């Protein structure tokens, strides 16, 4: 879904950043963790966002990108991370599993943040499950774009 790669633009909804951390691996790998509770909000052109009806996990392509350390993502927790210019949401439901989603709202393209037990878009109030990326409250109708991810040793890898 390359049409989600449009440059971000401000959407006028302030969003507090409550935690900012750069890990050793992040510096080496060009990945920056941006928040466990909330991330910066940015929008893309709504006309470029397509709602998908299935949250299917795409097959892995190439090598995984280190998105965080396993220690940064405790079991049951979520994390917002930057990989390059894009933001992704991670959720670790169990010791050996992790889920990854692009943090772009399927309503109008605002950045989705980590909320209390779910992912939240602060632009118009859409909520998404951490387990599937499905919408639990609109106006968004489509699930978050999902990526294959895994715990590999001390690293959380996302396959983009
Ligand atoms: S852009 Fe996310 S709810 Fe509207």
CSV table of N, CA and C and ligand atoms in Angstrom, one decimal:
chain,number,residue,atom,x,y,z
A,1,UNK,N,0.8,-1.2,0.0
A,1,UNK,CA,0.0,0.0,0.0
A,1,UNK,C,0.9,1.2,0.0
A,2,UNK,N,1.6,1.5,-1.1
A,2,UNK,CA,2.5,2.6,-1.2
A,2,UNK,C,1.9,3.9,-1.2
A,3,UNK,N,0.5,4.0,-1.4
A,3,UNK,CA,-0.1,5.2,-1.5
A,3,UNK,C,-0.2,5.9,-0.1
A,4,UNK,N,0.2,5.2,1.0
A,4,UNK,CA,0.3,5.7,2.3
A,4,UNK,C,1.6,6.4,2.6
A,5,UNK,N,2.4,6.5,1.6
A,5,UNK,CA,3.7,7.1,1.8
A,5,UNK,C,3.8,8.6,1.5
A,6,UNK,N,2.6,9.2,1.3
A,6,UNK,CA,2.6,10.6,1.0
A,6,UNK,C,3.2,11.4,2.2
A,7,UNK,N,3.9,12.5,1.9
A,7,UNK,CA,4.5,13.3,3.0
A,7,UNK,C,3.4,13.6,4.1
A,8,UNK,N,3.8,13.6,5.3
A,8,UNK,CA,2.9,13.9,6.4
A,8,UNK,C,2.7,15.4,6.4
A,9,UNK,N,1.5,15.9,6.9
A,9,UNK,CA,1.3,17.3,7.1
A,9,UNK,C,0.6,17.5,8.4
A,10,UNK,N,0.8,18.6,9.1
A,10,UNK,CA,0.1,18.8,10.3
A,10,UNK,C,-1.4,18.8,10.2
A,11,UNK,N,-2.1,18.3,11.2
A,11,UNK,CA,-3.6,18.2,11.1
A,11,UNK,C,-4.2,19.0,12.2
A,12,UNK,N,-3.5,19.8,13.0
A,12,UNK,CA,-4.1,20.7,13.9
A,12,UNK,C,-4.5,20.1,15.2
A,13,UNK,N,-4.2,18.9,15.5
A,13,UNK,CA,-4.6,18.3,16.7
A,13,UNK,C,-3.4,18.0,17.5
A,14,UNK,N,-3.1,18.8,18.6
A,14,UNK,CA,-1.9,18.6,19.4
A,14,UNK,C,-1.9,17.3,20.0
A,15,UNK,N,-0.8,16.7,20.2
A,15,UNK,CA,-0.6,15.4,20.8
A,15,UNK,C,0.6,15.4,21.6
A,16,UNK,N,0.5,15.2,22.9
A,16,UNK,CA,1.7,15.3,23.8
A,16,UNK,C,2.6,14.0,23.6
A,17,UNK,N,3.8,14.3,23.6
A,17,UNK,CA,4.8,13.2,23.7
A,17,UNK,C,5.2,13.0,25.1
A,18,UNK,N,5.0,11.9,25.7
A,18,UNK,CA,5.3,11.7,27.1
A,18,UNK,C,6.6,10.9,27.3
A,19,UNK,N,7.1,10.4,26.3
A,19,UNK,CA,8.4,9.7,26.5
A,19,UNK,C,9.1,9.7,25.2
A,20,UNK,N,10.4,9.9,25.2
A,20,UNK,CA,11.2,9.9,24.0
A,20,UNK,C,12.5,9.2,24.4
A,21,UNK,N,12.8,8.2,23.7
A,21,UNK,CA,14.0,7.4,24.0
A,21,UNK,C,14.7,7.0,22.7
A,22,UNK,N,16.0,7.0,22.7
A,22,UNK,CA,16.7,6.5,21.6
A,22,UNK,C,17.6,5.4,22.1
A,23,UNK,N,17.5,4.2,21.6
A,23,UNK,CA,18.2,3.1,22.0
A,23,UNK,C,19.6,3.0,21.3
A,24,UNK,N,20.5,2.2,21.8
A,24,UNK,CA,21.7,1.9,21.2
A,24,UNK,C,21.5,1.3,19.8
A,25,UNK,N,20.6,0.4,19.7
A,25,UNK,CA,20.3,-0.3,18.5
A,25,UNK,C,19.6,0.7,17.5
A,26,UNK,N,18.7,1.6,18.1
A,26,UNK,CA,18.0,2.6,17.3
A,26,UNK,C,19.0,3.5,16.6
A,27,UNK,N,20.0,3.9,17.3
A,27,UNK,CA,21.0,4.8,16.7
A,27,UNK,C,21.7,4.1,15.6
A,28,UNK,N,22.1,2.9,15.9
A,28,UNK,CA,22.9,2.1,14.9
A,28,UNK,C,22.0,1.8,13.7
A,29,UNK,N,20.7,1.5,14.0
A,29,UNK,CA,19.9,1.0,12.9
A,29,UNK,C,19.0,2.1,12.3
A,30,UNK,N,19.1,3.3,12.8
A,30,UNK,CA,18.2,4.4,12.2
A,30,UNK,C,16.8,4.3,12.7
A,31,UNK,N,16.6,3.7,13.8
A,31,UNK,CA,15.3,3.5,14.3
A,31,UNK,C,15.2,4.3,15.7
A,32,UNK,N,14.1,5.0,15.9
A,32,UNK,CA,13.9,5.8,17.1
A,32,UNK,C,12.6,5.4,17.7
A,33,UNK,N,12.6,5.0,19.0
A,33,UNK,CA,11.4,4.8,19.7
A,33,UNK,C,10.9,6.2,20.1
A,34,UNK,N,9.6,6.4,19.9
A,34,UNK,CA,9.1,7.8,20.1
A,34,UNK,C,8.0,7.8,21.2
A,35,UNK,N,7.5,6.7,21.8
A,35,UNK,CA,6.6,6.9,22.9
A,35,UNK,C,5.9,5.6,23.2
A,36,UNK,N,5.7,5.4,24.5
A,36,UNK,CA,4.9,4.3,24.9
A,36,UNK,C,3.5,4.7,25.2
A,37,UNK,N,3.2,5.9,25.4
A,37,UNK,CA,1.8,6.3,25.6
A,37,UNK,C,1.2,7.1,24.5
A,38,UNK,N,2.0,8.0,23.9
A,38,UNK,CA,1.5,8.8,22.8
A,38,UNK,C,2.6,9.2,21.9
A,39,UNK,N,2.3,9.5,20.6
A,39,UNK,CA,3.3,9.8,19.6
A,39,UNK,C,2.9,11.2,19.0
A,40,UNK,N,3.8,11.7,18.2
A,40,UNK,CA,3.5,12.9,17.5
A,40,UNK,C,2.4,12.6,16.5
A,41,UNK,N,1.5,13.6,16.3
A,41,UNK,CA,0.4,13.4,15.4
A,41,UNK,C,0.7,14.1,14.1
A,42,UNK,N,0.4,13.4,13.0
A,42,UNK,CA,0.6,14.0,11.7
A,42,UNK,C,-0.4,13.4,10.8
A,43,UNK,N,-0.7,14.1,9.8
A,43,UNK,CA,-1.7,13.6,8.8
A,43,UNK,C,-1.1,13.5,7.4
A,44,UNK,N,-1.7,12.7,6.6
A,44,UNK,CA,-1.4,12.6,5.2
A,44,UNK,C,-2.6,13.0,4.5
A,45,UNK,N,-2.5,13.2,3.2
A,45,UNK,CA,-3.6,13.6,2.4
A,45,UNK,C,-4.7,12.5,2.5
A,46,UNK,N,-5.9,12.8,2.9
A,46,UNK,CA,-6.9,11.7,3.1
A,46,UNK,C,-7.3,11.1,1.8
A,47,UNK,N,-7.1,11.7,0.7
A,47,UNK,CA,-7.4,11.1,-0.6
A,47,UNK,C,-6.5,10.0,-1.0
A,48,UNK,N,-5.4,9.9,-0.3
A,48,UNK,CA,-4.4,8.9,-0.6
A,48,UNK,C,-4.5,7.7,0.3
A,49,UNK,N,-5.4,7.7,1.3
A,49,UNK,CA,-5.6,6.6,2.2
A,49,UNK,C,-6.7,5.7,1.7
A,50,UNK,N,-6.3,4.4,1.6
A,50,UNK,CA,-7.3,3.4,1.3
A,50,UNK,C,-7.6,2.5,2.5
A,51,UNK,N,-8.9,2.3,2.7
A,51,UNK,CA,-9.3,1.4,3.8
A,51,UNK,C,-9.2,0.0,3.3
A,52,UNK,N,-8.6,-0.9,4.1
A,52,UNK,CA,-8.5,-2.3,3.7
A,52,UNK,C,-9.5,-3.0,4.6
A,53,UNK,N,-10.0,-4.1,4.0
A,53,UNK,CA,-11.1,-4.8,4.7
A,53,UNK,C,-10.5,-6.0,5.5
A,54,UNK,N,-9.2,-6.3,5.2
A,54,UNK,CA,-8.6,-7.5,5.9
A,54,UNK,C,-7.3,-7.1,6.5
A,55,UNK,N,-7.0,-7.4,7.8
A,55,UNK,CA,-5.8,-7.1,8.4
A,55,UNK,C,-4.7,-8.1,8.2
A,56,UNK,N,-4.7,-8.8,7.1
A,56,UNK,CA,-3.8,-9.9,6.8
A,56,UNK,C,-2.4,-9.4,7.0
A,57,UNK,N,-1.6,-10.3,7.6
A,57,UNK,CA,-0.2,-10.1,7.7
A,57,UNK,C,0.5,-10.5,6.5
A,58,UNK,N,1.2,-9.5,5.9
A,58,UNK,CA,2.0,-9.8,4.6
A,58,UNK,C,3.1,-10.8,4.9
A,59,UNK,N,3.5,-11.5,3.9
A,59,UNK,CA,4.7,-12.4,4.1
A,59,UNK,C,5.9,-11.6,4.3
A,60,UNK,N,6.9,-12.1,5.0
A,60,UNK,CA,8.1,-11.4,5.2
A,60,UNK,C,8.8,-11.2,3.9
A,61,UNK,N,9.4,-10.1,3.8
A,61,UNK,CA,10.3,-9.8,2.6
A,61,UNK,C,11.6,-9.3,3.0
A,62,UNK,N,12.7,-10.0,2.7
A,62,UNK,CA,14.0,-9.6,3.1
A,62,UNK,C,14.3,-9.7,4.6
A,63,UNK,N,15.2,-9.0,5.1
A,63,UNK,CA,15.6,-9.1,6.5
A,63,UNK,C,14.7,-8.2,7.3
A,64,UNK,N,14.5,-8.6,8.6
A,64,UNK,CA,13.8,-7.8,9.5
A,64,UNK,C,14.5,-6.5,9.9
A,65,UNK,N,13.8,-5.5,10.2
A,65,UNK,CA,14.4,-4.3,10.7
A,65,UNK,C,14.3,-4.2,12.2
A,66,UNK,N,15.3,-3.9,12.9
A,66,UNK,CA,15.2,-3.8,14.4
A,66,UNK,C,14.4,-2.6,14.8
A,67,UNK,N,13.3,-2.8,15.4
A,67,UNK,CA,12.4,-1.7,15.7
A,67,UNK,C,12.5,-1.3,17.2
A,68,UNK,N,13.0,-2.2,18.0
A,68,UNK,CA,13.1,-2.0,19.5
A,68,UNK,C,13.9,-3.1,20.1
A,69,UNK,N,14.2,-3.1,21.3
A,69,UNK,CA,14.7,-4.2,22.0
A,69,UNK,C,13.5,-4.9,22.7
A,70,UNK,N,13.7,-6.2,22.9
A,70,UNK,CA,12.6,-7.0,23.6
A,70,UNK,C,12.4,-6.4,25.0
A,71,UNK,N,13.5,-5.9,25.6
A,71,UNK,CA,13.4,-5.3,27.0
A,71,UNK,C,12.5,-4.0,27.0
A,72,UNK,N,12.5,-3.3,25.9
A,72,UNK,CA,11.7,-2.1,25.8
A,72,UNK,C,10.2,-2.4,25.6
A,73,UNK,N,9.9,-3.6,25.2
A,73,UNK,CA,8.5,-4.0,24.9
A,73,UNK,C,8.1,-5.2,25.8
A,74,UNK,N,7.7,-4.8,27.0
A,74,UNK,CA,7.3,-5.9,28.0
A,74,UNK,C,6.1,-6.6,27.5
A,75,UNK,N,5.9,-7.8,27.9
A,75,UNK,CA,4.7,-8.6,27.6
A,75,UNK,C,3.5,-7.8,28.0
A,76,UNK,N,2.5,-7.7,27.1
A,76,UNK,CA,1.3,-6.9,27.4
A,76,UNK,C,1.4,-5.4,27.1
A,77,UNK,N,2.5,-5.0,26.7
A,77,UNK,CA,2.7,-3.5,26.4
A,77,UNK,C,2.7,-3.2,25.0
A,78,UNK,N,2.6,-1.9,24.7
A,78,UNK,CA,2.7,-1.4,23.3
A,78,UNK,C,3.7,-0.3,23.2
A,79,UNK,N,4.2,0.0,22.0
A,79,UNK,CA,5.2,1.0,21.8
A,79,UNK,C,5.0,1.6,20.4
A,80,UNK,N,5.3,2.8,20.3
A,80,UNK,CA,5.3,3.5,19.1
A,80,UNK,C,6.7,3.7,18.7
A,81,UNK,N,7.1,3.3,17.5
A,81,UNK,CA,8.5,3.5,17.1
A,81,UNK,C,8.6,4.1,15.7
A,82,UNK,N,9.7,4.8,15.4
A,82,UNK,CA,10.0,5.3,14.1
A,82,UNK,C,11.0,4.4,13.4
A,83,UNK,N,10.6,4.0,12.2
A,83,UNK,CA,11.6,3.3,11.3
A,83,UNK,C,11.7,4.2,10.1
A,84,UNK,N,12.8,4.8,9.9
A,84,UNK,CA,13.0,5.8,8.8
A,84,UNK,C,12.0,6.9,9.1
A,85,UNK,N,11.2,7.3,8.1
A,85,UNK,CA,10.3,8.4,8.2
A,85,UNK,C,8.9,8.0,8.7
A,86,UNK,N,8.7,6.7,8.9
A,86,UNK,CA,7.4,6.2,9.2
A,86,UNK,C,7.3,5.7,10.7
A,87,UNK,N,6.1,5.8,11.2
A,87,UNK,CA,5.8,5.4,12.6
A,87,UNK,C,5.1,4.1,12.5
A,88,UNK,N,5.4,3.2,13.4
A,88,UNK,CA,4.8,1.9,13.6
A,88,UNK,C,4.4,1.6,15.0
A,89,UNK,N,3.4,0.8,15.2
A,89,UNK,CA,2.9,0.5,16.5
A,89,UNK,C,3.2,-1.0,16.8
A,90,UNK,N,3.8,-1.3,17.9
A,90,UNK,CA,4.1,-2.7,18.3
A,90,UNK,C,3.2,-3.0,19.5
A,91,UNK,N,2.9,-4.3,19.5
A,91,UNK,CA,2.2,-4.9,20.7
A,91,UNK,C,2.7,-6.3,20.9
A,92,UNK,N,3.1,-6.5,22.2
A,92,UNK,CA,3.6,-7.9,22.5
A,92,UNK,C,2.6,-8.6,23.4
A,93,UNK,N,1.8,-9.5,22.8
A,93,UNK,CA,0.8,-10.2,23.5
A,93,UNK,C,1.3,-11.3,24.4
A,94,UNK,N,2.5,-11.8,24.1
A,94,UNK,CA,3.1,-13.0,24.8
A,94,UNK,C,4.6,-12.9,24.7
A,95,UNK,N,5.3,-13.6,25.5
A,95,UNK,CA,6.7,-13.6,25.6
A,95,UNK,C,7.4,-13.7,24.2
A,96,UNK,N,6.9,-14.6,23.4
A,96,UNK,CA,7.5,-14.9,22.1
A,96,UNK,C,6.8,-14.4,20.9
A,97,UNK,N,5.9,-13.5,21.1
A,97,UNK,CA,5.2,-13.0,19.9
A,97,UNK,C,5.0,-11.5,20.0
A,98,UNK,N,5.0,-10.8,18.8
A,98,UNK,CA,4.8,-9.4,18.7
A,98,UNK,C,4.1,-9.1,17.5
A,99,UNK,N,3.3,-8.1,17.5
A,99,UNK,CA,2.5,-7.6,16.4
A,99,UNK,C,2.9,-6.2,16.0
A,100,UNK,N,2.9,-5.9,14.7
A,100,UNK,CA,3.3,-4.6,14.2
A,100,UNK,C,2.3,-4.0,13.2
A,101,UNK,N,2.0,-2.7,13.3
A,101,UNK,CA,1.1,-2.1,12.5
A,101,UNK,C,1.7,-0.7,12.0
A,102,UNK,N,1.3,-0.3,10.9
A,102,UNK,CA,1.7,1.1,10.5
A,102,UNK,C,0.7,2.0,11.3
A,103,UNK,N,1.3,3.1,11.8
A,103,UNK,CA,0.5,4.0,12.7
A,103,UNK,C,-0.2,5.1,11.8
A,104,UNK,N,-0.8,4.7,10.8
A,104,UNK,CA,-1.6,5.6,9.9
A,104,UNK,C,-3.0,5.3,10.0
A,105,UNK,N,-3.8,6.2,10.4
A,105,UNK,CA,-5.3,6.0,10.6
A,105,UNK,C,-5.9,5.8,9.2
A,106,UNK,N,-6.8,4.8,9.1
A,106,UNK,CA,-7.4,4.5,7.9
A,106,UNK,C,-8.6,5.4,7.6
A,107,UNK,N,-8.9,6.3,8.5
A,107,UNK,CA,-10.0,7.3,8.2
A,107,UNK,C,-9.4,8.4,7.3
A,108,UNK,N,-8.5,9.2,7.8
A,108,UNK,CA,-8.0,10.3,7.1
A,108,UNK,C,-6.5,10.5,7.2
A,109,UNK,N,-5.8,9.5,7.7
A,109,UNK,CA,-4.4,9.5,7.6
A,109,UNK,C,-3.6,10.1,8.8
A,110,UNK,N,-4.3,10.5,9.8
A,110,UNK,CA,-3.6,11.0,11.0
A,110,UNK,C,-2.7,9.9,11.6
A,111,UNK,N,-1.8,10.2,12.4
A,111,UNK,CA,-0.9,9.2,13.1
A,111,UNK,C,-1.7,8.7,14.3
A,112,UNK,N,-1.6,7.3,14.4
A,112,UNK,CA,-2.3,6.6,15.5
A,112,UNK,C,-1.3,6.4,16.6
A,113,UNK,N,-1.8,6.6,17.8
A,113,UNK,CA,-0.9,6.5,19.0
A,113,UNK,C,-1.3,5.3,19.9
A,114,UNK,N,-0.4,5.0,20.8
A,114,UNK,CA,-0.7,4.0,21.8
A,114,UNK,C,-1.6,4.6,22.9
A,115,UNK,N,-2.7,3.9,23.2
A,115,UNK,CA,-3.7,4.3,24.2
A,115,UNK,C,-3.7,3.3,25.3
A,116,UNK,N,-4.7,3.4,26.2
A,116,UNK,CA,-4.9,2.5,27.3
A,116,UNK,C,-5.5,1.1,26.7
A,117,UNK,N,-4.6,0.2,26.5
A,117,UNK,CA,-5.1,-1.1,26.0
A,117,UNK,C,-5.5,-1.2,24.6
A,118,UNK,N,-5.3,-0.1,23.8
A,118,UNK,CA,-5.7,-0.1,22.5
A,118,UNK,C,-4.9,1.0,21.7
A,119,UNK,N,-5.1,1.1,20.4
A,119,UNK,CA,-4.4,2.2,19.7
A,119,UNK,C,-5.5,3.2,19.4
A,120,UNK,N,-5.1,4.5,19.4
A,120,UNK,CA,-6.1,5.6,19.3
A,120,UNK,C,-5.6,6.6,18.3
A,121,UNK,N,-6.5,7.1,17.5
A,121,UNK,CA,-6.3,8.3,16.6
A,121,UNK,C,-7.0,9.5,17.2
A,122,UNK,N,-6.2,10.5,17.5
A,122,UNK,CA,-6.7,11.6,18.2
A,122,UNK,C,-7.3,12.7,17.3
A,123,UNK,N,-7.2,12.5,16.0
A,123,UNK,CA,-7.8,13.5,15.1
A,123,UNK,C,-9.3,13.4,15.2
A,124,UNK,N,-9.9,12.3,15.1
A,124,UNK,CA,-11.4,12.2,15.1
A,124,UNK,C,-11.9,11.1,16.0
A,125,UNK,N,-11.0,10.5,16.8
A,125,UNK,CA,-11.4,9.5,17.8
A,125,UNK,C,-11.5,8.1,17.4
A,126,UNK,N,-10.9,7.6,16.4
A,126,UNK,CA,-11.0,6.2,16.0
A,126,UNK,C,-10.2,5.4,17.0
A,127,UNK,N,-10.6,4.2,17.3
A,127,UNK,CA,-9.9,3.3,18.2
A,127,UNK,C,-9.7,2.0,17.4
A,128,UNK,N,-8.5,1.3,17.7
A,128,UNK,CA,-8.2,0.1,17.0
A,128,UNK,C,-7.7,-0.9,18.1
A,129,UNK,N,-7.9,-2.2,17.9
A,129,UNK,CA,-7.4,-3.2,18.8
A,129,UNK,C,-5.9,-3.4,18.6
A,130,UNK,N,-5.3,-3.8,19.7
A,130,UNK,CA,-3.9,-4.1,19.6
A,130,UNK,C,-3.6,-5.5,19.0
A,131,UNK,N,-4.6,-6.4,19.2
A,131,UNK,CA,-4.5,-7.8,18.8
A,131,UNK,C,-4.7,-8.0,17.3
A,132,UNK,N,-5.5,-7.2,16.6
A,132,UNK,CA,-5.7,-7.4,15.2
A,132,UNK,C,-5.6,-6.1,14.4
A,133,UNK,N,-5.6,-4.9,15.0
A,133,UNK,CA,-5.6,-3.7,14.3
A,133,UNK,C,-7.0,-3.3,13.8
A,134,UNK,N,-8.0,-4.1,14.1
A,134,UNK,CA,-9.4,-3.8,13.7
A,134,UNK,C,-9.9,-2.6,14.4
A,135,UNK,N,-10.9,-1.9,13.7
A,135,UNK,CA,-11.5,-0.7,14.3
A,135,UNK,C,-12.5,-1.2,15.4
A,136,UNK,N,-12.5,-0.5,16.5
A,136,UNK,CA,-13.5,-0.7,17.6
A,136,UNK,C,-14.4,0.5,17.8
A,137,UNK,N,-13.9,1.7,17.3
A,137,UNK,CA,-14.7,2.9,17.3
A,137,UNK,C,-14.3,3.7,16.1
A,138,UNK,N,-15.2,4.2,15.3
A,138,UNK,CA,-15.0,5.0,14.1
A,138,UNK,C,-14.7,6.5,14.4
A,139,UNK,N,-14.6,7.2,13.4
A,139,UNK,CA,-15.1,7.0,12.0
A,139,UNK,C,-14.3,6.1,11.1
A,140,UNK,N,-13.1,5.7,11.5
A,140,UNK,CA,-12.3,4.8,10.6
A,140,UNK,C,-13.1,3.5,10.4
A,141,UNK,N,-13.0,2.9,9.3
A,141,UNK,CA,-13.7,1.7,9.0
A,141,UNK,C,-12.8,0.5,8.7
A,142,UNK,N,-11.6,0.8,8.3
A,142,UNK,CA,-10.7,-0.2,7.9
A,142,UNK,C,-9.6,-0.5,9.0
A,143,UNK,N,-9.1,-1.7,9.1
A,143,UNK,CA,-8.0,-2.0,10.1
A,143,UNK,C,-6.7,-1.3,9.7
A,144,UNK,N,-5.9,-1.2,10.7
A,144,UNK,CA,-4.5,-0.7,10.5
A,144,UNK,C,-3.7,-1.7,9.7
A,145,UNK,N,-2.8,-1.2,8.8
A,145,UNK,CA,-2.0,-2.1,8.0
A,145,UNK,C,-1.0,-2.8,8.9
A,146,UNK,N,-1.0,-4.1,8.7
A,146,UNK,CA,-0.3,-5.0,9.6
A,146,UNK,C,1.0,-5.5,8.9
A,147,UNK,N,2.0,-5.7,9.7
A,147,UNK,CA,3.3,-6.2,9.2
A,147,UNK,C,3.8,-7.4,10.1
A,148,UNK,N,4.5,-8.3,9.4
A,148,UNK,CA,5.0,-9.4,10.2
A,148,UNK,C,6.1,-8.9,11.1
A,149,UNK,N,6.1,-9.5,12.3
A,149,UNK,CA,7.1,-9.0,13.3
A,149,UNK,C,7.5,-10.2,14.2
A,150,UNK,N,8.6,-10.2,14.8
A,150,UNK,CA,9.0,-11.3,15.7
A,150,UNK,C,10.0,-10.8,16.7
A,151,UNK,N,10.1,-11.6,17.8
A,151,UNK,CA,11.1,-11.4,18.8
A,151,UNK,C,12.3,-12.3,18.4
A,152,UNK,N,13.4,-11.7,18.2
A,152,UNK,CA,14.6,-12.5,17.8
A,152,UNK,C,15.7,-12.2,18.8
A,153,UNK,N,16.0,-13.1,19.7
A,153,UNK,CA,17.0,-12.8,20.7
A,153,UNK,C,16.6,-11.6,21.5
A,154,UNK,N,17.4,-10.5,21.5
A,154,UNK,CA,17.1,-9.3,22.3
A,154,UNK,C,16.4,-8.3,21.5
A,155,UNK,N,16.1,-8.6,20.2
A,155,UNK,CA,15.5,-7.6,19.3
A,155,UNK,C,14.1,-7.9,18.9
A,156,UNK,N,13.4,-6.8,18.7
A,156,UNK,CA,12.0,-6.9,18.0
A,156,UNK,C,12.2,-6.5,16.6
A,157,UNK,N,12.0,-7.5,15.7
A,157,UNK,CA,12.2,-7.3,14.3
A,157,UNK,C,10.8,-7.1,13.6
A,158,UNK,N,10.8,-6.1,12.7
A,158,UNK,CA,9.6,-5.9,11.8
A,158,UNK,C,10.0,-6.1,10.4
A,159,UNK,N,9.2,-6.8,9.7
A,159,UNK,CA,9.5,-7.1,8.2
A,159,UNK,C,8.7,-6.2,7.4
A,160,UNK,N,9.3,-5.2,6.8
A,160,UNK,CA,8.6,-4.2,6.0
A,160,UNK,C,8.6,-4.5,4.5
B,1,LIG,S1,-7.9,10.5,10.8
B,1,LIG,FE1,-8.1,9.1,12.4
B,1,LIG,S2,-10.1,9.2,13.1
B,1,LIG,FE2,-10.0,10.6,11.5
